[in-house]
Every structure is written in structure tokens, then in C-alpha cells.
PDB file of C-alpha atoms in Angstrom:
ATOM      1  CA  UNK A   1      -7.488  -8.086  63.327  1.00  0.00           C
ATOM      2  CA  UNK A   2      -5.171 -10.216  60.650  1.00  0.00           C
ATOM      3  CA  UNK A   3      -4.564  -7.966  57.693  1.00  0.00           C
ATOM      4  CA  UNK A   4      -6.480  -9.822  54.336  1.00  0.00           C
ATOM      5  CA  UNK A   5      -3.440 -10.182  52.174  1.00  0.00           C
ATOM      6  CA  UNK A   6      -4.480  -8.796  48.552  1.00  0.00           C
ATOM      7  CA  UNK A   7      -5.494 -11.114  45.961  1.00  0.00           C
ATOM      8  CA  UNK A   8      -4.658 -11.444  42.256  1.00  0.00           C
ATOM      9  CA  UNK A   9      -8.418 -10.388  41.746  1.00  0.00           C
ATOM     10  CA  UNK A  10      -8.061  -7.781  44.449  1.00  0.00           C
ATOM     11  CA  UNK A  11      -5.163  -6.073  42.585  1.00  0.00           C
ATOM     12  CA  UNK A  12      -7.678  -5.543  39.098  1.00  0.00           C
ATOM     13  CA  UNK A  13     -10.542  -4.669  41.149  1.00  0.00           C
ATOM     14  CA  UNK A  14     -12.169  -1.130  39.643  1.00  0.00           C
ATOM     15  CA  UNK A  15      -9.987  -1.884  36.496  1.00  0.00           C
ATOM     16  CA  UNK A  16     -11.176  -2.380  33.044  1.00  0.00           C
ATOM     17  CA  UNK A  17      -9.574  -5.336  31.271  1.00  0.00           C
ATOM     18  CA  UNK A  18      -9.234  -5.144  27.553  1.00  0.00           C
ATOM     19  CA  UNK A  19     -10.286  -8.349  26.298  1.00  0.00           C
ATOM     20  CA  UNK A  20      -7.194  -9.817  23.983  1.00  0.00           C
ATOM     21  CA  UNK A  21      -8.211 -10.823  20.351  1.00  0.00           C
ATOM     22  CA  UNK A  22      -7.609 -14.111  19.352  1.00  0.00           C
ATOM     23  CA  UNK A  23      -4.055 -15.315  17.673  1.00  0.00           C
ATOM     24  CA  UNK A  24      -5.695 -15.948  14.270  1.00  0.00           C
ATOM     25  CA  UNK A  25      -6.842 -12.204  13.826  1.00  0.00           C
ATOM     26  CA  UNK A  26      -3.316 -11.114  14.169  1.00  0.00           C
ATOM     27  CA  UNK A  27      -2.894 -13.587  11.254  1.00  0.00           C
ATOM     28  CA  UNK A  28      -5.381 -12.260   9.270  1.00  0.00           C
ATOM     29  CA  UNK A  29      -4.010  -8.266  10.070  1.00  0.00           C
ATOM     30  CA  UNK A  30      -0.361  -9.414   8.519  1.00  0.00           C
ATOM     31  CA  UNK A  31      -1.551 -11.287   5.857  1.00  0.00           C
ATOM     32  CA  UNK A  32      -3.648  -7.924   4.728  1.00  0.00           C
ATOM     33  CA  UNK A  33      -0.750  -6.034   5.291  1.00  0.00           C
ATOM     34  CA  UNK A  34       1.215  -7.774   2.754  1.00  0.00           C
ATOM     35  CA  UNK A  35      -0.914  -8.713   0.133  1.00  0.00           C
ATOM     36  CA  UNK A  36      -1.817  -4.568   0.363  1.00  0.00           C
ATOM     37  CA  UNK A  37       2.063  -4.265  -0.167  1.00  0.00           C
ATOM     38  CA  UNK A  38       2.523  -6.298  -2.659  1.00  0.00           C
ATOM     39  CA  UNK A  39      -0.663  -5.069  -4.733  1.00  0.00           C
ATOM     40  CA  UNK A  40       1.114  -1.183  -4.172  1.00  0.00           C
ATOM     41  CA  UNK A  41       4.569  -2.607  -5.560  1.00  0.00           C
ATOM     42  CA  UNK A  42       2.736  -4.142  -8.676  1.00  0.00           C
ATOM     43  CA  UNK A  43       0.406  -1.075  -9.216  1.00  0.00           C
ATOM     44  CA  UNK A  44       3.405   1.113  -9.519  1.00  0.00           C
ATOM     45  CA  UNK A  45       4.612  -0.112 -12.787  1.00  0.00           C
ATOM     46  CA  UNK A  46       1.590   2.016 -14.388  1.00  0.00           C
ATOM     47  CA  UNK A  47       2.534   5.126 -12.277  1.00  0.00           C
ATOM     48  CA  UNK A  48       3.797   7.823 -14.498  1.00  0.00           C
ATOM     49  CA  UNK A  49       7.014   8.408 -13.566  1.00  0.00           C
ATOM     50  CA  UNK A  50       8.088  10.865 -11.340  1.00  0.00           C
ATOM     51  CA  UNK A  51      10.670  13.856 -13.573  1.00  0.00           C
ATOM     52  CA  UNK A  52       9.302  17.057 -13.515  1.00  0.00           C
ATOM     53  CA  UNK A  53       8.701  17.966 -17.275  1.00  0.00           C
ATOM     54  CA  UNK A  54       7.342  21.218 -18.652  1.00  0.00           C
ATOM     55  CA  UNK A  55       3.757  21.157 -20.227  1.00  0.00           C
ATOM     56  CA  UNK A  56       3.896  19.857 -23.772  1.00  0.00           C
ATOM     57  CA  UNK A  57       1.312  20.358 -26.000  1.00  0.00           C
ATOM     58  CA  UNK A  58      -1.470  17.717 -25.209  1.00  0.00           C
ATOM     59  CA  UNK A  59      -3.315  15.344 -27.019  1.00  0.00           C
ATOM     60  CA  UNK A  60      -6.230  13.417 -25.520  1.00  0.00           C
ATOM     61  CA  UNK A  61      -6.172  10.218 -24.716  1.00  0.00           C
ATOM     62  CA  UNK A  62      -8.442   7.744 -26.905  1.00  0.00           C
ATOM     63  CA  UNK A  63     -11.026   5.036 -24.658  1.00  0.00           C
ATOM     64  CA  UNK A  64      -9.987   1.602 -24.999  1.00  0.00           C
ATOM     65  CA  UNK A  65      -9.412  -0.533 -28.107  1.00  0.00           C
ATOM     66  CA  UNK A  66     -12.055  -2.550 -29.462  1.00  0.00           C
ATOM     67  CA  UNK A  67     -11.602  -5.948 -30.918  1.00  0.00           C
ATOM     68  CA  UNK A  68     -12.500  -4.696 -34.275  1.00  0.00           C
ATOM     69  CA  UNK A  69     -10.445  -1.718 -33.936  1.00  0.00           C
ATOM     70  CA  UNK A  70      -7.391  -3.442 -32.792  1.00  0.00           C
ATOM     71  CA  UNK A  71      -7.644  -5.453 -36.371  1.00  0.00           C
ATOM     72  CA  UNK A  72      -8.521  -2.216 -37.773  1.00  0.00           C
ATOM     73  CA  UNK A  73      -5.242  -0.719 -36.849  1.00  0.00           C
ATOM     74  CA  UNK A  74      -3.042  -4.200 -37.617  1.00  0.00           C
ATOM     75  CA  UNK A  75      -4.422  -3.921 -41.016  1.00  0.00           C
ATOM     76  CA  UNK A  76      -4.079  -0.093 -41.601  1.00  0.00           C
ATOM     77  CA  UNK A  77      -0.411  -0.462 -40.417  1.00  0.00           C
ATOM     78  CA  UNK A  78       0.583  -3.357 -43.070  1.00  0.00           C
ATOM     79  CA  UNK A  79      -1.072  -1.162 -46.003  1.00  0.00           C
ATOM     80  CA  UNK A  80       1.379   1.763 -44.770  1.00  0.00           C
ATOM     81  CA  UNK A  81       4.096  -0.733 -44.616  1.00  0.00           C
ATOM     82  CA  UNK A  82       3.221  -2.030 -48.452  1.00  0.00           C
ATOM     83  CA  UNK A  83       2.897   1.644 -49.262  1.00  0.00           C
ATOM     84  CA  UNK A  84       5.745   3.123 -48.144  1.00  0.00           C
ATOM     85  CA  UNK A  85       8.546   0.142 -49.507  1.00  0.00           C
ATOM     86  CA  UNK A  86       6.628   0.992 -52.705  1.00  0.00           C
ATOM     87  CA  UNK A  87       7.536   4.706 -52.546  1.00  0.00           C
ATOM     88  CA  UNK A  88      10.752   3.701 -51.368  1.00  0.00           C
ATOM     89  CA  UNK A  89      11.572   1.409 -54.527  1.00  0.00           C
ATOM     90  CA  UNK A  90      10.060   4.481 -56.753  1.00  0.00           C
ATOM     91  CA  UNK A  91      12.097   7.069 -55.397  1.00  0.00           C
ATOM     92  CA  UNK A  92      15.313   4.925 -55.326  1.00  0.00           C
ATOM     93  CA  UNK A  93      15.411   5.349 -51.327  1.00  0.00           C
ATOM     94  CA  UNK A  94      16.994   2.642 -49.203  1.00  0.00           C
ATOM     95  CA  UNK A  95      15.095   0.419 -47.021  1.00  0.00           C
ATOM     96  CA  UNK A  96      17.170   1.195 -44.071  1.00  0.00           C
ATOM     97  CA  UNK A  97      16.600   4.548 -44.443  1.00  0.00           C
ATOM     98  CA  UNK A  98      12.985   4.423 -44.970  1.00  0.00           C
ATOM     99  CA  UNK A  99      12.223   2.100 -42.571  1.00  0.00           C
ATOM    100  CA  UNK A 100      10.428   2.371 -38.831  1.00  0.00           C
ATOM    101  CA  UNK A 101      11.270   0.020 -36.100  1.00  0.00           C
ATOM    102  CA  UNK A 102       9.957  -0.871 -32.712  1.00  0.00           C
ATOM    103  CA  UNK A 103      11.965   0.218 -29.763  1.00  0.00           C
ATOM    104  CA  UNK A 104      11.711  -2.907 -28.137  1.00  0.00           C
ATOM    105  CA  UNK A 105      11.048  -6.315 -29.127  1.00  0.00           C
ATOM    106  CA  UNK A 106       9.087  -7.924 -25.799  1.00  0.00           C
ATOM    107  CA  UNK A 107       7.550  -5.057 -23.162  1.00  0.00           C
ATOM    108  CA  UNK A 108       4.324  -4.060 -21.812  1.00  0.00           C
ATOM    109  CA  UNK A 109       2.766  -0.657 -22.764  1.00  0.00           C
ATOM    110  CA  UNK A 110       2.077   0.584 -19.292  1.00  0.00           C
ATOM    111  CA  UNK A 111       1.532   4.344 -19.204  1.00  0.00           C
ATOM    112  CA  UNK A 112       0.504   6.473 -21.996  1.00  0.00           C
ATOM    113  CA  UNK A 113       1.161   9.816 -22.976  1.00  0.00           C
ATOM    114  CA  UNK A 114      -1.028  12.824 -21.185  1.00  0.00           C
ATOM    115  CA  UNK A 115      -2.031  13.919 -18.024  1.00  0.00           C
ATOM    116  CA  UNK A 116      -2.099  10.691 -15.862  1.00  0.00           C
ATOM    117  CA  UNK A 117      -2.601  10.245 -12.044  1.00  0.00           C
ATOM    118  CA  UNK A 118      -2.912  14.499 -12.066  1.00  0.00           C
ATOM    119  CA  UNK A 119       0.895  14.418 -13.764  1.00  0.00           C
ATOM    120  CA  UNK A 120       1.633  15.511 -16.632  1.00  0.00           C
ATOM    121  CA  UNK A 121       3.817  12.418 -19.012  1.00  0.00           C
ATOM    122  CA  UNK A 122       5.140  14.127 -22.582  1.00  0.00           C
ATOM    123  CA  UNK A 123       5.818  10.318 -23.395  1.00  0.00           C
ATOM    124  CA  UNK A 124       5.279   6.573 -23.158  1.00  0.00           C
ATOM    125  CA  UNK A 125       6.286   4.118 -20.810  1.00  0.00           C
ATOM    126  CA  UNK A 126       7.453   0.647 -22.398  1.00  0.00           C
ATOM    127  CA  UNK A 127       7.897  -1.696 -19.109  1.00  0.00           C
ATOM    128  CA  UNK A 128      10.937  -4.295 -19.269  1.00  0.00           C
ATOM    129  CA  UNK A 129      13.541  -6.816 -18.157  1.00  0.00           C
ATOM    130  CA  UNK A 130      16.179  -5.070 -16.658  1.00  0.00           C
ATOM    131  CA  UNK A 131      19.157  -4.975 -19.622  1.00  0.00           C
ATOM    132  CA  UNK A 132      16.826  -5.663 -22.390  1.00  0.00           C
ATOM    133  CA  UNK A 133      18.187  -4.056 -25.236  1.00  0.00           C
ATOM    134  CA  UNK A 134      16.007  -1.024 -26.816  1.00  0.00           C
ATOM    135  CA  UNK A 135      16.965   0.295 -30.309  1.00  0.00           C
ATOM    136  CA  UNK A 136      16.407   3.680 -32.543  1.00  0.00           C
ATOM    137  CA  UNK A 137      12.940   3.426 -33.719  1.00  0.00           C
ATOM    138  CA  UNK A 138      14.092   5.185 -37.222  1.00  0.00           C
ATOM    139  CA  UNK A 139      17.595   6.244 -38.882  1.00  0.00           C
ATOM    140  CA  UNK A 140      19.052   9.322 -37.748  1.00  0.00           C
ATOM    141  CA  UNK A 141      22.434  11.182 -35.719  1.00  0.00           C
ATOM    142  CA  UNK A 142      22.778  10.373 -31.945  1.00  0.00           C
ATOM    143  CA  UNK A 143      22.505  14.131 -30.594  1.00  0.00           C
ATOM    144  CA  UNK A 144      22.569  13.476 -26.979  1.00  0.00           C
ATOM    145  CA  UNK A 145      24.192  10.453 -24.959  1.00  0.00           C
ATOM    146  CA  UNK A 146      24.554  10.851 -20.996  1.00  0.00           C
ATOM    147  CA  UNK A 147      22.650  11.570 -18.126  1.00  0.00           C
ATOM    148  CA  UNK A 148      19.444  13.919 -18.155  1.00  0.00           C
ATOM    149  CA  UNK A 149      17.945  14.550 -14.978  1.00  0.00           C
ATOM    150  CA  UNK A 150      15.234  12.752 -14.180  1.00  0.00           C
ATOM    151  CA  UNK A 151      15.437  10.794 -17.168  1.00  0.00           C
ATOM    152  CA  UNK A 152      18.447   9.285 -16.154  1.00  0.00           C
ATOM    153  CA  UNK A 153      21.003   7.926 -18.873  1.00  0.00           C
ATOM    154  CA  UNK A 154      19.267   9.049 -21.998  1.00  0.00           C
ATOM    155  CA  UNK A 155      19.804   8.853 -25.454  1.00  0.00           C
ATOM    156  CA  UNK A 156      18.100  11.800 -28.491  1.00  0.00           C
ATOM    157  CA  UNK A 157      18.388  10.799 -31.858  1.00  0.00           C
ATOM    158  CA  UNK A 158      17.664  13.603 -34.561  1.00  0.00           C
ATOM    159  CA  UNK A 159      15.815  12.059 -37.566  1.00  0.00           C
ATOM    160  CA  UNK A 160      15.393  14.651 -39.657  1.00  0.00           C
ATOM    161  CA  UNK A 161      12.628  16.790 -41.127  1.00  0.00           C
ATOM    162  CA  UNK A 162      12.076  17.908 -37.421  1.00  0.00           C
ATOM    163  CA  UNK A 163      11.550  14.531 -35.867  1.00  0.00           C
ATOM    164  CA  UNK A 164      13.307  13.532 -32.839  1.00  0.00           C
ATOM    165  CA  UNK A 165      13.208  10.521 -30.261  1.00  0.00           C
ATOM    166  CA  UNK A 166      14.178  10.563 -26.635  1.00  0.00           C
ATOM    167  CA  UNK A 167      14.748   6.955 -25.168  1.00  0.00           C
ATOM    168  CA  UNK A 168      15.096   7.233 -21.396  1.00  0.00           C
ATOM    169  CA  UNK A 169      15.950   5.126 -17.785  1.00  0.00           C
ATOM    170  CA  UNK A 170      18.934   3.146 -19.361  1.00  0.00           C
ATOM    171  CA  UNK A 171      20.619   1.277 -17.086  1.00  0.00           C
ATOM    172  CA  UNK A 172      23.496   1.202 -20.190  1.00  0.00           C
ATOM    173  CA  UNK A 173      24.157   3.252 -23.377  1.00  0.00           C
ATOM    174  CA  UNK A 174      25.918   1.433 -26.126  1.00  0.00           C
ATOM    175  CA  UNK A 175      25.814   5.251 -28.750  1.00  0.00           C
ATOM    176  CA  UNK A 176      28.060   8.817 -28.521  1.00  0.00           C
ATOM    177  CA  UNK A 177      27.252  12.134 -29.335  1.00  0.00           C
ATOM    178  CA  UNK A 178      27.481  12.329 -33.557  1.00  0.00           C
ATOM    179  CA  UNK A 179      26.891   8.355 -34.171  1.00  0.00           C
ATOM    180  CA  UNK A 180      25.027   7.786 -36.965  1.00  0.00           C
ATOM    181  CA  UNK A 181      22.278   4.735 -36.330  1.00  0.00           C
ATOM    182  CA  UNK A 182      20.059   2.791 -38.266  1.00  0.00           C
ATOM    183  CA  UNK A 183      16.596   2.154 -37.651  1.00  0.00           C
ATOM    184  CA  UNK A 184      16.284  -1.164 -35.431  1.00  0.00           C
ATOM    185  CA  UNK A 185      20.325  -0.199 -34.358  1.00  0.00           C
ATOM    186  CA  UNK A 186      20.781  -0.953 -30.599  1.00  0.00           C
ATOM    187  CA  UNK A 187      21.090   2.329 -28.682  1.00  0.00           C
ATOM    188  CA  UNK A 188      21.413   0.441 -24.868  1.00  0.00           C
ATOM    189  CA  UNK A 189      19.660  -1.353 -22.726  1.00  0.00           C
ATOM    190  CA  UNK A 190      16.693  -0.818 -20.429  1.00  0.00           C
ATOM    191  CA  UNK A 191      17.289   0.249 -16.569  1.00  0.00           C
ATOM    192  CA  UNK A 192      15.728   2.214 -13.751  1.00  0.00           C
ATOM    193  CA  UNK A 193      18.018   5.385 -14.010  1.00  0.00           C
ATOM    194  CA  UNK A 194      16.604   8.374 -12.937  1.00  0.00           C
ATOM    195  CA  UNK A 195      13.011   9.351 -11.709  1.00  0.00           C
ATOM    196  CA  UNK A 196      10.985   6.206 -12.015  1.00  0.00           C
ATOM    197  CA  UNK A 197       9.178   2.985 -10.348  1.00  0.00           C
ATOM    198  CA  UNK A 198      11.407   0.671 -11.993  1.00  0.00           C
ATOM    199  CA  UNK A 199      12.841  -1.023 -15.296  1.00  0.00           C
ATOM    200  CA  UNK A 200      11.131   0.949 -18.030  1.00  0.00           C
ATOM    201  CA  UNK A 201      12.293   2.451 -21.418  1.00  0.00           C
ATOM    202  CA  UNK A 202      10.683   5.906 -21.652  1.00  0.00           C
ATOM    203  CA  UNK A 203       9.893   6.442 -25.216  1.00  0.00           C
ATOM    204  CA  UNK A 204       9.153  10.484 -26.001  1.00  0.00           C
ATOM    205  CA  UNK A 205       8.740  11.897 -29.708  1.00  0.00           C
ATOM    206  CA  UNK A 206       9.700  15.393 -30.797  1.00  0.00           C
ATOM    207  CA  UNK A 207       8.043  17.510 -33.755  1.00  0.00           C
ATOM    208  CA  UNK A 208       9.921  20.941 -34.264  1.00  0.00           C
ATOM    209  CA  UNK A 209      10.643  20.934 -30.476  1.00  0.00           C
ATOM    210  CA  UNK A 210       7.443  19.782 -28.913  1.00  0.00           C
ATOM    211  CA  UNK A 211       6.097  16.753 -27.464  1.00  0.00           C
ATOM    212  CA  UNK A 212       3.641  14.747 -28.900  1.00  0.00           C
ATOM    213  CA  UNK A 213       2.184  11.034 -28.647  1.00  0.00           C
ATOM    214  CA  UNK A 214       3.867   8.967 -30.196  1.00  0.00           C
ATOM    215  CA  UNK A 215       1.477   6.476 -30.983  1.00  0.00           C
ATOM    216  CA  UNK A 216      -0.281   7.832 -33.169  1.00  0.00           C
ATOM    217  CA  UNK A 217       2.877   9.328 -35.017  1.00  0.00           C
ATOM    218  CA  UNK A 218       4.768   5.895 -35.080  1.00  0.00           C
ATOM    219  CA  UNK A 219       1.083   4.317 -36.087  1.00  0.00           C
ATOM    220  CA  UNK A 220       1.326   6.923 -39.371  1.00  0.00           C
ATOM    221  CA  UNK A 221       4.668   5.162 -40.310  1.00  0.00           C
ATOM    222  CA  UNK A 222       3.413   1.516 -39.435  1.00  0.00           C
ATOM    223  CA  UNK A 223       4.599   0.550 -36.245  1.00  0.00           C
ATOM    224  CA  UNK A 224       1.941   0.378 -33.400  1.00  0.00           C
ATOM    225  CA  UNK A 225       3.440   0.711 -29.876  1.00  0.00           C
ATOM    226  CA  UNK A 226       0.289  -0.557 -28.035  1.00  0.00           C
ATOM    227  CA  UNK A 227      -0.598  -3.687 -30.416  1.00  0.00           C
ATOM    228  CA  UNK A 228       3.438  -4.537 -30.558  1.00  0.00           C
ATOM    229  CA  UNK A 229       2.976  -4.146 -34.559  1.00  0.00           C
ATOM    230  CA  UNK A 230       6.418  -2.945 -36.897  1.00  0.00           C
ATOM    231  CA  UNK A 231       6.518  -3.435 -40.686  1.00  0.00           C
ATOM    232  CA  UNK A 232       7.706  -6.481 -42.190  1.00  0.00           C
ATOM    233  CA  UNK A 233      11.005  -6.244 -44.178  1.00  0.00           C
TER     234      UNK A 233
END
């Protein structure tokens, strides 16, 4: 008997065949996959970032701004601007001296200061252009100039009365150790140094050695660091 020579159909017989999907759903698979990436890499510019930090002593964080309390705020913050060059004239003090500043002069206020994504942040995260220049948010003496850990290239300026200011992830610092700066003085410019998701100035404020938010505090001298708000003068 003439042996049956094995067909194509034959070879698969007792087989299961996965059926293959069509082209267009491998389309649709990659395009999910990248618009997923790209919504991560966005997202992580309101990640905390990453230094480890001790515990500082916490204050909660305030719900979201109302319309009527955003022009709340704007107004409170020119009335402590009039009130304080008043002073100032009274008591014979400069206006450089007296004056508050913002750190930066375009940004986006992108993490606050607290507990945030189960980490603890003992400051403010200003997002901005790579080498944007960020400046000393009051007079004072440059204490520290270098590299600090997780902060990267860092700059402390001692303000007196027992205020100081941390300005952190410069990608340049233009300030030594013992400088003397003004308030709106240019102190480097913004970077990625250090522990973080990318160009950012890290804005932390000192009372008598521990953290606190500096919103609020800055708010008390006039300048608002979520409304973009600094006296005029």
C-alpha cells in the first residue's frame, strides 16, 4: 500500500491554533503604552521629591482656594505691603532691608509642604525652566553654598531674628559662604541636582531650626507663593 504523504493540515491535526489578533489592535496596545508614559512623565512634576528629610514639625494642609479667597489673600497681601513701607519710613529702616521678594519670577507651584504621596516634604516645590534664575526671598548672610545631599547644590541664607531660607536643585550657584544679599539678589539658577523629578527650585523656610510652610510665613510679609503675589516697590 502507497504511504499517504502528510499534509499541511495533517501536520496541525489534534493541535489548537491560537487565533492571531488583528494588526490594528497591536496599534491600539502601543499607542496606550505611550500615551500611559507620557501621562507618568508629566505626573511626576507634582511628585514630592525623593531626599530623605527628618520629620519637621507639620502644619496641615488648607483645601483649595476659592475665587473669593484668592482675592481675599491678593488684597490682604497689598495692605501688609502698604503697612510695612509705612513702618519702614517711621522707623528710618531701608526698603531693601525691609523688603520680601519672590524667589522666582515665572514657575508653577507644584507640591506643597506636608505629608504628600505618604512622604514627608519640609518645603515647597516651585517647578521651572532649566537655568531660570531664583533669588533670596529677603536680605540676609549666605551661610551655606555647595552641595547637600539630596538637595543637590543648595544655597541657606540666615535672615535674622531666627529666620532662614534653603533654596535647593540648582543646576548653578552664583553666592559663597559669608556673602551678604539683598532681597530679590540672584542666588543661581534652577536645575535638577540632587533627589528630584526634574527642574525645580525647592523653597524650605526655617524658624529657630525647624521647618515650617512657608506660605503662610511669606503670605505674613506680603508675598504669596501660590497666587505669584510680591509687594510693589
Amino acid at each position: 500500500m502507497r504511504q499517504r504523504l502528510s499534509s499541511e493540515s495533517d501536520r496541525y491535526r489534534g493541535r489548537r491554533r491560537v487565533p492571531r489578533p488583528a494588526r490594528r489592535r497591536y496599534g491600539n496596545v502601543a499607542m496606550a503604552a505611550l500615551v500611559g508614559a507620557g501621562l507618568t512623565v508629566a505626573g511626576m512634576q507634582y511628585l514630592p521629591d525623593t531626599k530623605s528629610a527628618a520629620r519637621p514639625a507639620l502644619v496641615d494642609l488648607g483645601a483649595g482656594s476659592s475665587t473669593a479667597d484668592v482675592a481675599a489673600r491678593a488684597e490682604s497681601a497689598e495692605r501688609a505691603s502698604r503697612s510695612r513701607t509705612r513702618d519702614s519710613a517711621q522707623n528710618g529702616v531701608g526698603a531693601d532691608e525691609d523688603r520680601w521678594r519672590l524667589p522666582l519670577g515665572e514657575y508653577e507651584f507644584t507640591v506643597a509642604y506636608g505629608v504628600v504621596a505618604g512622604q514627608t516634604h519640609p518645603g515647597v516645590d516651585l517647578t521651572a525652566a532649566q537655568g531660570r534664575e531664583f533669588r533670596a526671598v529677603h536680605a540676609g548672610r549666605v551661610t551655606f553654598s555647595g552641595w547637600r545631599g539630596g538637595y543637590g547644590d543648595s544655597v541657606v541664607v540666615d535672615h535674622g531674628n531666627g529666620i532662614q531660607t534653603l533654596y535647593g536643585h540648582a543646576s548653578t550657584l552664583r553666592v559663597t559662604e559669608g556673602q551678604s544679599v539683598s532681597a530679590g539678589e540672584v542666588l543661581g539658577q534652577v536645575g535638577a541636582t540632587g533627589d528630584t523629578y526634574g527642574p525645580r527650585l525647592h523653597l524650605e523656610v526655617h524658624t529657630d531650626g525647624a521647618a515650617h510652610d512657608p506660605v503662610p510665613l511669606l503670605r505674613s510679609f506680603g508675598v504669596d507663593l501660590e497666587l505669584g503675589v510680591e509687594p510693589v516697590g
